[in-house]
Amino acid sequence: MPLNSVITNAGAQVALASFNKTAEALTVTQKRISTGYRVADAKDDGAAYAVAERVRGEVAANTSANEQLGGAKGLIDVTSASLQNVSTTLQKLQTVAVKLADGTISGEQRTQYQAQAKELTNNIQSFIKDATYNGTNVLNDPTNLANQVVRNGAGDTYTFSGYKATTNIFNTVSAANTWTRGDASAALTKTGAISKAITNTLSQMNNFGSYSNFVDSQINYNKSKMDAQQAGIGALVDADLAKESATLQSLQIRQQLGTQALSIANQAPQTLLSLFR
């Protein structure tokens, strides 16, 4: 049978223990709702928190790698734009060379065509020199042809090659303003100066197009990987807010009932004392 005592209030002790347990659970639920995390720190679940922190580090590293790849893409795309303009200008130079190869033009006409050739070669030189991105130019006879960029969070690199366009393209046609009929005819042959410059330009356009495609693919892969990592972190440490909201309402009701139960239990000793007065 229950003990009726004015010294030991067993009912109040039980009510207080239940009230404290509810308060602790309520604190946990409120923390989950306010932070959005089931595991907000190591105290919640040390093992899960450690795994989440490691993966967060990997996400941050891949994010940084994509930033570097973005810089490399800018450089590659600027270079590609330069080569495209060089290619277009070489086509124009080719048409002028055809006219210079004509033996029936007058001396005055030849001088005019040579002047056009000079302007076109100047444009080619400018396009090559202006192919600069963030202070780097990989076309204007770079000292180091190999360019390495970090491609992932592990620090692995991707290497793309620069090109000595001043030597292999501009210098090949730089004397076009002095070409005689014979020079112009020779320049138009399969192994001539213009054909060589066009071939070199198109080859590099193909190369830099491939570089750009690789960088785009790597950036997209890194993004997909980070999305998967973020989803994994979420499954590991995120709170189920719908569930926590329902739990919060339940605990709040239990807390109210616990307060009432504790109040009732605390009245029992007073009732017993009144019997002896």
Short mmCIF file of N, CA, C and O in Angstrom, two decimals, residues 24-121:
data_model
loop_
_atom_site.label_atom_id
_atom_site.label_comp_id
_atom_site.label_asym_id
_atom_site.label_seq_id
_atom_site.Cartn_x
_atom_site.Cartn_y
_atom_site.Cartn_z
N GLU A 24 13.60 17.90 -20.30
CA GLU A 24 14.82 17.57 -21.05
C GLU A 24 14.48 17.24 -22.50
O GLU A 24 15.16 17.69 -23.43
N ALA A 25 13.45 16.43 -22.70
CA ALA A 25 13.03 16.07 -24.07
C ALA A 25 12.57 17.30 -24.83
O ALA A 25 12.83 17.45 -26.04
N LEU A 26 11.90 18.21 -24.12
CA LEU A 26 11.43 19.44 -24.75
C LEU A 26 12.61 20.31 -25.20
O LEU A 26 12.58 20.91 -26.28
N THR A 27 13.64 20.36 -24.37
CA THR A 27 14.84 21.12 -24.73
C THR A 27 15.49 20.57 -26.00
O THR A 27 15.90 21.32 -26.89
N VAL A 28 15.57 19.25 -26.08
CA VAL A 28 16.16 18.60 -27.27
C VAL A 28 15.34 18.93 -28.52
O VAL A 28 15.88 19.28 -29.57
N THR A 29 14.03 18.81 -28.40
CA THR A 29 13.15 19.07 -29.55
C THR A 29 13.23 20.53 -29.98
O THR A 29 13.28 20.83 -31.19
N GLN A 30 13.22 21.42 -29.01
CA GLN A 30 13.31 22.84 -29.34
C GLN A 30 14.63 23.18 -30.03
O GLN A 30 14.68 24.00 -30.94
N LYS A 31 15.69 22.52 -29.61
CA LYS A 31 17.00 22.72 -30.25
C LYS A 31 16.98 22.25 -31.70
O LYS A 31 17.50 22.91 -32.59
N ARG A 32 16.36 21.11 -31.91
CA ARG A 32 16.28 20.58 -33.28
C ARG A 32 15.47 21.50 -34.19
O ARG A 32 15.83 21.73 -35.35
N ILE A 33 14.37 22.04 -33.65
CA ILE A 33 13.53 22.92 -34.45
C ILE A 33 14.24 24.24 -34.72
O ILE A 33 14.19 24.78 -35.83
N SER A 34 14.91 24.79 -33.72
CA SER A 34 15.56 26.09 -33.89
C SER A 34 16.78 26.03 -34.80
O SER A 34 17.06 26.96 -35.54
N THR A 35 17.52 24.89 -34.77
CA THR A 35 18.72 24.77 -35.61
C THR A 35 18.45 24.10 -36.94
O THR A 35 19.18 24.30 -37.91
N GLY A 36 17.37 23.28 -36.99
CA GLY A 36 17.09 22.52 -38.21
C GLY A 36 17.87 21.22 -38.28
O GLY A 36 17.75 20.47 -39.25
N TYR A 37 18.69 20.95 -37.24
CA TYR A 37 19.53 19.76 -37.24
C TYR A 37 19.11 18.78 -36.15
O TYR A 37 18.81 19.17 -35.02
N ARG A 38 19.10 17.50 -36.52
CA ARG A 38 18.97 16.45 -35.51
C ARG A 38 20.27 16.32 -34.74
O ARG A 38 20.29 16.04 -33.54
N VAL A 39 21.39 16.54 -35.48
CA VAL A 39 22.72 16.51 -34.88
C VAL A 39 23.36 17.87 -35.15
O VAL A 39 23.94 18.10 -36.21
N ALA A 40 23.24 18.77 -34.18
CA ALA A 40 23.77 20.13 -34.35
C ALA A 40 25.21 20.24 -33.89
O ALA A 40 25.95 21.12 -34.33
N ASP A 41 25.62 19.36 -32.97
CA ASP A 41 27.00 19.38 -32.47
C ASP A 41 27.36 17.98 -31.98
O ASP A 41 26.54 17.05 -32.03
N ALA A 42 28.60 17.84 -31.52
CA ALA A 42 29.09 16.53 -31.13
C ALA A 42 28.33 15.95 -29.95
O ALA A 42 28.29 14.73 -29.76
N LYS A 43 27.71 16.79 -29.11
CA LYS A 43 26.96 16.30 -27.96
C LYS A 43 25.72 15.52 -28.38
O LYS A 43 25.26 14.63 -27.66
N ASP A 44 25.17 15.87 -29.53
CA ASP A 44 23.95 15.19 -30.00
C ASP A 44 24.24 13.77 -30.47
O ASP A 44 23.49 12.84 -30.17
N ASP A 45 25.31 13.62 -31.25
CA ASP A 45 25.71 12.31 -31.77
C ASP A 45 27.13 12.47 -32.31
O ASP A 45 27.33 12.92 -33.44
N GLY A 46 28.09 12.13 -31.50
CA GLY A 46 29.48 12.37 -31.84
C GLY A 46 29.92 11.74 -33.15
O GLY A 46 30.59 12.37 -33.97
N ALA A 47 29.52 10.49 -33.37
CA ALA A 47 29.95 9.77 -34.58
C ALA A 47 29.35 10.40 -35.83
O ALA A 47 30.03 10.65 -36.82
N ALA A 48 28.04 10.68 -35.79
CA ALA A 48 27.38 11.28 -36.94
C ALA A 48 27.92 12.68 -37.22
O ALA A 48 28.11 13.07 -38.39
N TYR A 49 28.19 13.42 -36.15
CA TYR A 49 28.71 14.78 -36.32
C TYR A 49 30.10 14.75 -36.97
O TYR A 49 30.41 15.58 -37.84
N ALA A 50 30.93 13.79 -36.57
CA ALA A 50 32.28 13.68 -37.13
C ALA A 50 32.23 13.36 -38.63
O ALA A 50 32.97 13.95 -39.43
N VAL A 51 31.33 12.44 -39.00
CA VAL A 51 31.18 12.10 -40.42
C VAL A 51 30.69 13.31 -41.21
O VAL A 51 31.20 13.62 -42.28
N ALA A 52 29.71 14.02 -40.66
CA ALA A 52 29.16 15.19 -41.35
C ALA A 52 30.21 16.26 -41.54
O ALA A 52 30.29 16.89 -42.60
N GLU A 53 31.04 16.49 -40.52
CA GLU A 53 32.08 17.51 -40.61
C GLU A 53 33.12 17.15 -41.68
O GLU A 53 33.59 18.03 -42.42
N ARG A 54 33.45 15.86 -41.77
CA ARG A 54 34.40 15.44 -42.79
C ARG A 54 33.85 15.69 -44.20
O ARG A 54 34.53 16.19 -45.09
N VAL A 55 32.58 15.32 -44.39
CA VAL A 55 31.96 15.51 -45.71
C VAL A 55 31.80 16.99 -46.02
O VAL A 55 31.97 17.42 -47.16
N ARG A 56 31.48 17.79 -45.00
CA ARG A 56 31.39 19.24 -45.23
C ARG A 56 32.73 19.79 -45.71
O ARG A 56 32.78 20.68 -46.57
N GLY A 57 33.82 19.26 -45.17
CA GLY A 57 35.15 19.67 -45.62
C GLY A 57 35.37 19.32 -47.08
O GLY A 57 35.95 20.10 -47.85
N GLU A 58 34.89 18.13 -47.48
CA GLU A 58 35.04 17.72 -48.87
C GLU A 58 34.21 18.62 -49.80
O GLU A 58 34.66 18.96 -50.90
N VAL A 59 33.03 19.00 -49.35
CA VAL A 59 32.19 19.89 -50.14
C VAL A 59 32.88 21.24 -50.32
O VAL A 59 32.90 21.81 -51.41
N ALA A 60 33.44 21.75 -49.23
CA ALA A 60 34.13 23.04 -49.29
C ALA A 60 35.33 22.97 -50.24
O ALA A 60 35.60 23.90 -51.00
N ALA A 61 36.05 21.84 -50.21
CA ALA A 61 37.22 21.68 -51.09
C ALA A 61 36.80 21.62 -52.55
O ALA A 61 37.44 22.22 -53.42
N ASN A 62 35.72 20.90 -52.85
CA ASN A 62 35.23 20.83 -54.23
C ASN A 62 34.70 22.18 -54.71
O ASN A 62 34.83 22.52 -55.88
N THR A 63 34.10 22.92 -53.79
CA THR A 63 33.63 24.26 -54.14
C THR A 63 34.81 25.14 -54.54
O THR A 63 34.76 25.88 -55.53
N SER A 64 35.89 25.04 -53.77
CA SER A 64 37.09 25.81 -54.08
C SER A 64 37.69 25.38 -55.42
O SER A 64 38.14 26.22 -56.21
N ALA A 65 37.67 24.08 -55.69
CA ALA A 65 38.20 23.57 -56.96
C ALA A 65 37.38 24.13 -58.13
O ALA A 65 37.95 24.50 -59.17
N ASN A 66 36.07 24.20 -57.98
CA ASN A 66 35.23 24.74 -59.04
C ASN A 66 35.50 26.22 -59.28
O ASN A 66 35.39 26.70 -60.41
N GLU A 67 35.84 26.93 -58.22
CA GLU A 67 36.21 28.34 -58.39
C GLU A 67 37.48 28.46 -59.25
O GLU A 67 37.56 29.32 -60.12
N GLN A 68 38.44 27.58 -58.99
CA GLN A 68 39.67 27.60 -59.77
C GLN A 68 39.41 27.18 -61.22
O GLN A 68 39.97 27.75 -62.15
N LEU A 69 38.55 26.19 -61.39
CA LEU A 69 38.19 25.77 -62.74
C LEU A 69 37.48 26.88 -63.50
O LEU A 69 37.64 27.03 -64.71
N GLY A 70 36.69 27.66 -62.76
CA GLY A 70 36.01 28.79 -63.38
C GLY A 70 37.01 29.80 -63.93
O GLY A 70 36.82 30.35 -65.02
N GLY A 71 38.10 30.02 -63.19
CA GLY A 71 39.15 30.91 -63.68
C GLY A 71 39.83 30.35 -64.92
O GLY A 71 40.10 31.08 -65.88
N ALA A 72 40.10 29.04 -64.91
CA ALA A 72 40.71 28.41 -66.07
C ALA A 72 39.79 28.47 -67.28
O ALA A 72 40.25 28.69 -68.42
N LYS A 73 38.49 28.30 -67.05
CA LYS A 73 37.54 28.37 -68.16
C LYS A 73 37.54 29.77 -68.77
O LYS A 73 37.46 29.92 -69.99
N GLY A 74 37.63 30.78 -67.92
CA GLY A 74 37.70 32.14 -68.43
C GLY A 74 38.91 32.34 -69.34
O GLY A 74 38.78 32.93 -70.42
N LEU A 75 40.06 31.84 -68.90
CA LEU A 75 41.27 31.96 -69.69
C LEU A 75 41.15 31.20 -71.02
O LEU A 75 41.51 31.72 -72.08
N ILE A 76 40.63 29.98 -70.96
CA ILE A 76 40.49 29.16 -72.16
C ILE A 76 39.51 29.80 -73.14
O ILE A 76 39.76 29.84 -74.36
N ASP A 77 38.41 30.32 -72.62
CA ASP A 77 37.39 30.91 -73.51
C ASP A 77 37.90 32.21 -74.14
O ASP A 77 37.58 32.51 -75.30
N VAL A 78 38.67 33.00 -73.38
CA VAL A 78 39.26 34.21 -73.96
C VAL A 78 40.24 33.83 -75.07
O VAL A 78 40.27 34.45 -76.15
N THR A 79 41.02 32.79 -74.83
CA THR A 79 41.97 32.32 -75.83
C THR A 79 41.23 31.82 -77.08
O THR A 79 41.65 32.11 -78.21
N SER A 80 40.15 31.10 -76.87
CA SER A 80 39.37 30.61 -78.01
C SER A 80 38.79 31.76 -78.82
O SER A 80 38.77 31.72 -80.06
N ALA A 81 38.33 32.80 -78.13
CA ALA A 81 37.79 33.97 -78.83
C ALA A 81 38.87 34.65 -79.66
O ALA A 81 38.64 35.10 -80.78
N SER A 82 40.08 34.72 -79.10
CA SER A 82 41.20 35.30 -79.83
C SER A 82 41.51 34.51 -81.09
O SER A 82 41.67 35.08 -82.18
N LEU A 83 41.57 33.21 -80.95
CA LEU A 83 41.86 32.35 -82.11
C LEU A 83 40.77 32.44 -83.17
O LEU A 83 41.06 32.38 -84.37
N GLN A 84 39.53 32.58 -82.74
CA GLN A 84 38.43 32.73 -83.69
C GLN A 84 38.61 34.00 -84.51
O GLN A 84 38.42 34.01 -85.74
N ASN A 85 38.99 35.09 -83.85
CA ASN A 85 39.23 36.35 -84.56
C ASN A 85 40.45 36.26 -85.47
O ASN A 85 40.46 36.83 -86.57
N VAL A 86 41.48 35.55 -85.02
CA VAL A 86 42.66 35.35 -85.86
C VAL A 86 42.27 34.57 -87.12
O VAL A 86 42.68 34.91 -88.23
N SER A 87 41.43 33.53 -86.93
CA SER A 87 41.00 32.72 -88.06
C SER A 87 40.22 33.56 -89.08
O SER A 87 40.46 33.46 -90.29
N THR A 88 39.31 34.37 -88.58
CA THR A 88 38.52 35.23 -89.47
C THR A 88 39.41 36.20 -90.24
O THR A 88 39.23 36.44 -91.44
N THR A 89 40.41 36.75 -89.54
CA THR A 89 41.32 37.71 -90.17
C THR A 89 42.21 37.03 -91.21
O THR A 89 42.51 37.61 -92.26
N LEU A 90 42.62 35.80 -90.93
CA LEU A 90 43.42 35.06 -91.90
C LEU A 90 42.63 34.79 -93.19
O LEU A 90 43.20 34.78 -94.29
N GLN A 91 41.33 34.56 -93.04
CA GLN A 91 40.50 34.37 -94.24
C GLN A 91 40.49 35.65 -95.08
O GLN A 91 40.57 35.59 -96.32
N LYS A 92 40.42 36.79 -94.40
CA LYS A 92 40.46 38.06 -95.13
C LYS A 92 41.83 38.26 -95.79
O LYS A 92 41.93 38.73 -96.93
N LEU A 93 42.88 37.88 -95.07
CA LEU A 93 44.23 38.00 -95.62
C LEU A 93 44.39 37.09 -96.83
O LEU A 93 45.09 37.43 -97.80
N GLN A 94 43.75 35.95 -96.77
CA GLN A 94 43.81 35.01 -97.89
C GLN A 94 43.22 35.63 -99.16
O GLN A 94 43.77 35.48 -100.26
N THR A 95 42.11 36.34 -99.01
CA THR A 95 41.49 36.98 -100.18
C THR A 95 42.39 38.10 -100.73
O THR A 95 42.46 38.30 -101.95
N VAL A 96 43.08 38.80 -99.84
CA VAL A 96 44.00 39.85 -100.29
C VAL A 96 45.20 39.23 -100.99
O VAL A 96 45.69 39.75 -102.01
N ALA A 97 45.67 38.10 -100.47
CA ALA A 97 46.82 37.42 -101.09
C ALA A 97 46.47 36.95 -102.51
O ALA A 97 47.33 36.96 -103.40
N VAL A 98 45.22 36.52 -102.70
CA VAL A 98 44.80 36.12 -104.04
C VAL A 98 44.94 37.30 -105.00
O VAL A 98 45.40 37.15 -106.15
N LYS A 99 44.59 38.47 -104.57
CA LYS A 99 44.70 39.66 -105.40
C LYS A 99 46.17 40.03 -105.63
O LYS A 99 46.56 40.45 -106.73
N LEU A 100 46.99 39.85 -104.60
CA LEU A 100 48.41 40.15 -104.75
C LEU A 100 49.09 39.16 -105.70
O LEU A 100 50.13 39.47 -106.30
N ALA A 101 48.52 37.96 -105.80
CA ALA A 101 49.08 36.95 -106.70
C ALA A 101 48.72 37.18 -108.16
O ALA A 101 49.24 36.51 -109.06
N ASP A 102 47.84 38.14 -108.39
CA ASP A 102 47.40 38.46 -109.75
C ASP A 102 48.44 39.37 -110.42
O ASP A 102 48.73 40.46 -109.95
N GLY A 103 49.00 38.90 -111.51
CA GLY A 103 50.03 39.67 -112.21
C GLY A 103 49.51 40.80 -113.06
O GLY A 103 50.29 41.56 -113.65
N THR A 104 48.18 40.94 -113.16
CA THR A 104 47.61 41.98 -114.03
C THR A 104 47.28 43.27 -113.28
O THR A 104 46.88 44.25 -113.91
N ILE A 105 47.42 43.28 -111.95
CA ILE A 105 47.07 44.50 -111.21
C ILE A 105 48.17 45.55 -111.39
O ILE A 105 49.33 45.23 -111.65
N SER A 106 47.79 46.79 -111.20
CA SER A 106 48.75 47.89 -111.35
C SER A 106 49.59 48.02 -110.09
O SER A 106 49.27 47.46 -109.03
N GLY A 107 50.64 48.79 -110.19
CA GLY A 107 51.50 49.03 -109.05
C GLY A 107 50.76 49.72 -107.92
O GLY A 107 50.98 49.43 -106.73
N GLU A 108 49.86 50.64 -108.30
CA GLU A 108 49.09 51.36 -107.28
C GLU A 108 48.16 50.42 -106.55
O GLU A 108 48.02 50.48 -105.32
N GLN A 109 47.53 49.51 -107.29
CA GLN A 109 46.64 48.54 -106.68
C GLN A 109 47.40 47.61 -105.73
O GLN A 109 46.94 47.28 -104.65
N ARG A 110 48.61 47.21 -106.19
CA ARG A 110 49.42 46.34 -105.35
C ARG A 110 49.75 47.03 -104.03
O ARG A 110 49.71 46.42 -102.96
N THR A 111 50.08 48.31 -104.11
CA THR A 111 50.40 49.06 -102.89
C THR A 111 49.20 49.11 -101.95
O THR A 111 49.34 48.97 -100.73
N GLN A 112 48.02 49.28 -102.51
CA GLN A 112 46.80 49.32 -101.69
C GLN A 112 46.53 47.96 -101.03
O GLN A 112 46.18 47.88 -99.85
N TYR A 113 46.71 46.91 -101.82
CA TYR A 113 46.49 45.58 -101.26
C TYR A 113 47.53 45.25 -100.18
O TYR A 113 47.22 44.60 -99.17
N GLN A 114 48.75 45.69 -100.40
CA GLN A 114 49.79 45.47 -99.39
C GLN A 114 49.47 46.22 -98.10
O GLN A 114 49.74 45.73 -97.00
N ALA A 115 48.89 47.42 -98.25
CA ALA A 115 48.48 48.18 -97.07
C ALA A 115 47.38 47.45 -96.32
O ALA A 115 47.36 47.40 -95.07
N GLN A 116 46.44 46.85 -97.05
CA GLN A 116 45.39 46.06 -96.42
C GLN A 116 45.98 44.86 -95.68
O GLN A 116 45.58 44.54 -94.55
N ALA A 117 46.95 44.23 -96.33
CA ALA A 117 47.61 43.07 -95.71
C ALA A 117 48.30 43.48 -94.42
O ALA A 117 48.27 42.74 -93.41
N LYS A 118 48.90 44.68 -94.41
CA LYS A 118 49.59 45.17 -93.21
C LYS A 118 48.60 45.35 -92.06
O LYS A 118 48.87 44.96 -90.91
N GLU A 119 47.45 45.93 -92.35
CA GLU A 119 46.43 46.14 -91.32
C GLU A 119 45.92 44.81 -90.78
O GLU A 119 45.70 44.64 -89.57
N LEU A 120 45.74 43.86 -91.68
CA LEU A 120 45.24 42.55 -91.25
C LEU A 120 46.24 41.82 -90.37
O LEU A 120 45.87 41.22 -89.35
N THR A 121 47.52 41.89 -90.75
CA THR A 121 48.53 41.22 -89.90
C THR A 121 48.68 41.94 -88.56
O THR A 121 48.93 41.30 -87.54
#
